[in-house]
Amino acid sequence: MTGSAQPRQPEAGVRYDVFHTDCPARDVVDHVTSRWGVWVLISLRSNDLRFYELRESIRGISEKMLAQTLRALVQDGLVWREVEPATPPQVTYGLTEFGRDIGEPLTELFDRITQRLSPRNAG
């Protein structure tokens, strides 16, 4: 896994104050709950995907926004990135263990919402 970041590990007994503006956990929450962060995590829940596959699976996202979102999630340690030397380079993304832990409740939330929607609201 090239270029992957490790999740920030708190020292034993340290508890983050998520309501404080300087709390590092806030950045991770902001990235996960951003407009596109949730969709990236849900898209990667079952398969590792290449950049173009992610772009095609998340309709409406621009290449720029996908790249920015992936960069933030890799930096937070939620997503790993692997570059295969080729022309052009092939870049694959997948969820880290931390990303799977965070993505699981998001997937459950997504599934609950879609199960409760009436058929006329399905898109």
Tab-separated table of C-alpha atoms in Angstrom:
chain	number	residue	atom	x	y	z
A	1	MET	CA	0.000	0.000	0.000
A	2	THR	CA	1.928	2.931	-1.290
A	3	GLY	CA	1.330	6.359	0.179
A	4	SER	CA	-1.084	5.266	2.847
A	5	ALA	CA	-1.233	7.081	6.123
A	6	GLN	CA	-1.705	5.482	9.486
A	7	PRO	CA	-4.703	6.545	11.551
A	8	ARG	CA	-3.781	8.874	14.337
A	9	GLN	CA	-3.559	6.753	17.449
A	10	PRO	CA	-4.328	8.499	20.738
A	11	GLU	CA	-2.098	7.853	23.699
A	12	ALA	CA	-3.518	5.390	26.204
A	13	GLY	CA	-6.249	7.034	28.239
A	14	VAL	CA	-6.422	10.171	26.049
A	15	ARG	CA	-9.945	11.229	25.164
A	16	TYR	CA	-10.538	13.734	22.383
A	17	ASP	CA	-12.762	16.735	23.022
A	18	VAL	CA	-14.648	16.726	19.741
A	19	PHE	CA	-16.397	19.965	20.570
A	20	HIS	CA	-13.093	21.839	20.723
A	21	THR	CA	-12.126	23.492	17.439
A	22	ASP	CA	-8.550	22.150	17.612
A	23	CYS	CA	-9.571	18.514	18.095
A	24	PRO	CA	-7.960	16.327	15.401
A	25	ALA	CA	-10.992	14.024	15.394
A	26	ARG	CA	-13.068	16.909	14.032
A	27	ASP	CA	-11.090	16.911	10.789
A	28	VAL	CA	-11.732	13.199	10.305
A	29	VAL	CA	-15.464	13.667	11.007
A	30	ASP	CA	-15.556	16.587	8.557
A	31	HIS	CA	-13.896	14.486	5.840
A	32	VAL	CA	-16.119	11.451	6.440
A	33	THR	CA	-19.327	13.487	6.481
A	34	SER	CA	-18.375	15.785	3.631
A	35	ARG	CA	-20.604	15.796	0.577
A	36	TRP	CA	-18.446	13.172	-1.161
A	37	GLY	CA	-16.629	11.432	1.717
A	38	VAL	CA	-19.636	9.310	2.616
A	39	TRP	CA	-20.061	8.185	-1.002
A	40	VAL	CA	-16.392	7.238	-1.344
A	41	LEU	CA	-16.544	5.108	1.812
A	42	ILE	CA	-19.783	3.444	0.716
A	43	SER	CA	-18.412	2.814	-2.800
A	44	LEU	CA	-15.312	1.124	-1.397
A	45	ARG	CA	-17.234	-1.023	1.121
A	46	SER	CA	-17.096	-4.204	-0.959
A	47	ASN	CA	-14.299	-3.745	-3.475
A	48	ASP	CA	-11.034	-1.966	-4.040
A	49	LEU	CA	-11.522	0.362	-6.989
A	50	ARG	CA	-9.403	2.309	-9.421
A	51	PHE	CA	-9.835	6.061	-9.628
A	52	TYR	CA	-11.949	5.953	-12.798
A	53	GLU	CA	-14.141	3.174	-11.332
A	54	LEU	CA	-14.791	5.313	-8.255
A	55	ARG	CA	-15.599	8.310	-10.439
A	56	GLU	CA	-18.097	6.242	-12.432
A	57	SER	CA	-19.684	4.741	-9.308
A	58	ILE	CA	-20.284	8.146	-7.683
A	59	ARG	CA	-22.428	10.037	-10.131
A	60	GLY	CA	-22.091	13.798	-10.099
A	61	ILE	CA	-18.586	13.971	-8.594
A	62	SER	CA	-15.910	15.797	-10.569
A	63	GLU	CA	-12.399	14.420	-10.920
A	64	LYS	CA	-11.111	17.359	-8.873
A	65	MET	CA	-13.511	16.723	-5.976
A	66	LEU	CA	-12.837	12.984	-6.045
A	67	ALA	CA	-9.086	13.592	-5.937
A	68	GLN	CA	-9.445	16.060	-3.034
A	69	THR	CA	-11.757	13.735	-1.113
A	70	LEU	CA	-9.497	10.730	-1.611
A	71	ARG	CA	-6.427	12.740	-0.579
A	72	ALA	CA	-8.127	13.731	2.702
A	73	LEU	CA	-9.365	10.193	3.439
A	74	VAL	CA	-5.917	8.717	2.713
A	75	GLN	CA	-4.313	11.302	4.993
A	76	ASP	CA	-6.813	10.421	7.739
A	77	GLY	CA	-5.932	6.735	7.411
A	78	LEU	CA	-9.395	5.655	6.242
A	79	VAL	CA	-8.401	4.783	2.683
A	80	TRP	CA	-5.217	3.271	1.271
A	81	ARG	CA	-3.785	4.167	-2.120
A	82	GLU	CA	-1.638	1.956	-4.330
A	83	VAL	CA	0.062	3.167	-7.513
A	84	GLU	CA	0.974	0.583	-10.138
A	85	PRO	CA	3.745	1.830	-12.404
A	86	ALA	CA	2.262	1.846	-15.883
A	87	THR	CA	1.569	4.412	-18.577
A	88	PRO	CA	-0.663	6.007	-17.471
A	89	PRO	CA	-0.226	5.039	-13.805
A	90	GLN	CA	-2.997	2.857	-12.400
A	91	VAL	CA	-4.104	3.961	-8.953
A	92	THR	CA	-6.228	1.677	-6.790
A	93	TYR	CA	-8.012	2.659	-3.573
A	94	GLY	CA	-9.465	0.566	-0.771
A	95	LEU	CA	-10.580	0.850	2.826
A	96	THR	CA	-8.156	0.409	5.693
A	97	GLU	CA	-9.327	-1.371	8.825
A	98	PHE	CA	-10.113	2.062	10.296
A	99	GLY	CA	-12.053	2.944	7.122
A	100	ARG	CA	-14.062	-0.291	7.332
A	101	ASP	CA	-14.876	0.460	10.992
A	102	ILE	CA	-16.093	3.951	10.078
A	103	GLY	CA	-17.813	2.857	6.861
A	104	GLU	CA	-19.862	0.071	8.437
A	105	PRO	CA	-22.340	2.312	10.300
A	106	LEU	CA	-22.544	4.605	7.259
A	107	THR	CA	-23.481	1.621	5.107
A	108	GLU	CA	-26.084	0.551	7.678
A	109	LEU	CA	-27.516	4.077	7.696
A	110	PHE	CA	-27.604	4.134	3.888
A	111	ASP	CA	-29.295	0.719	3.797
A	112	ARG	CA	-31.906	1.749	6.375
A	113	ILE	CA	-32.715	4.929	4.464
A	114	THR	CA	-33.081	3.148	1.125
A	115	GLN	CA	-35.231	0.389	2.680
A	116	ARG	CA	-37.616	2.965	4.159
A	117	LEU	CA	-38.058	5.072	1.030
A	118	SER	CA	-41.261	4.561	-0.850
A	119	PRO	CA	-40.868	3.151	-4.378
A	120	ARG	CA	-41.846	6.514	-5.948
A	121	ASN	CA	-38.804	8.145	-4.248
A	122	ALA	CA	-36.343	5.555	-5.544
A	123	GLY	CA	-33.807	6.914	-7.962
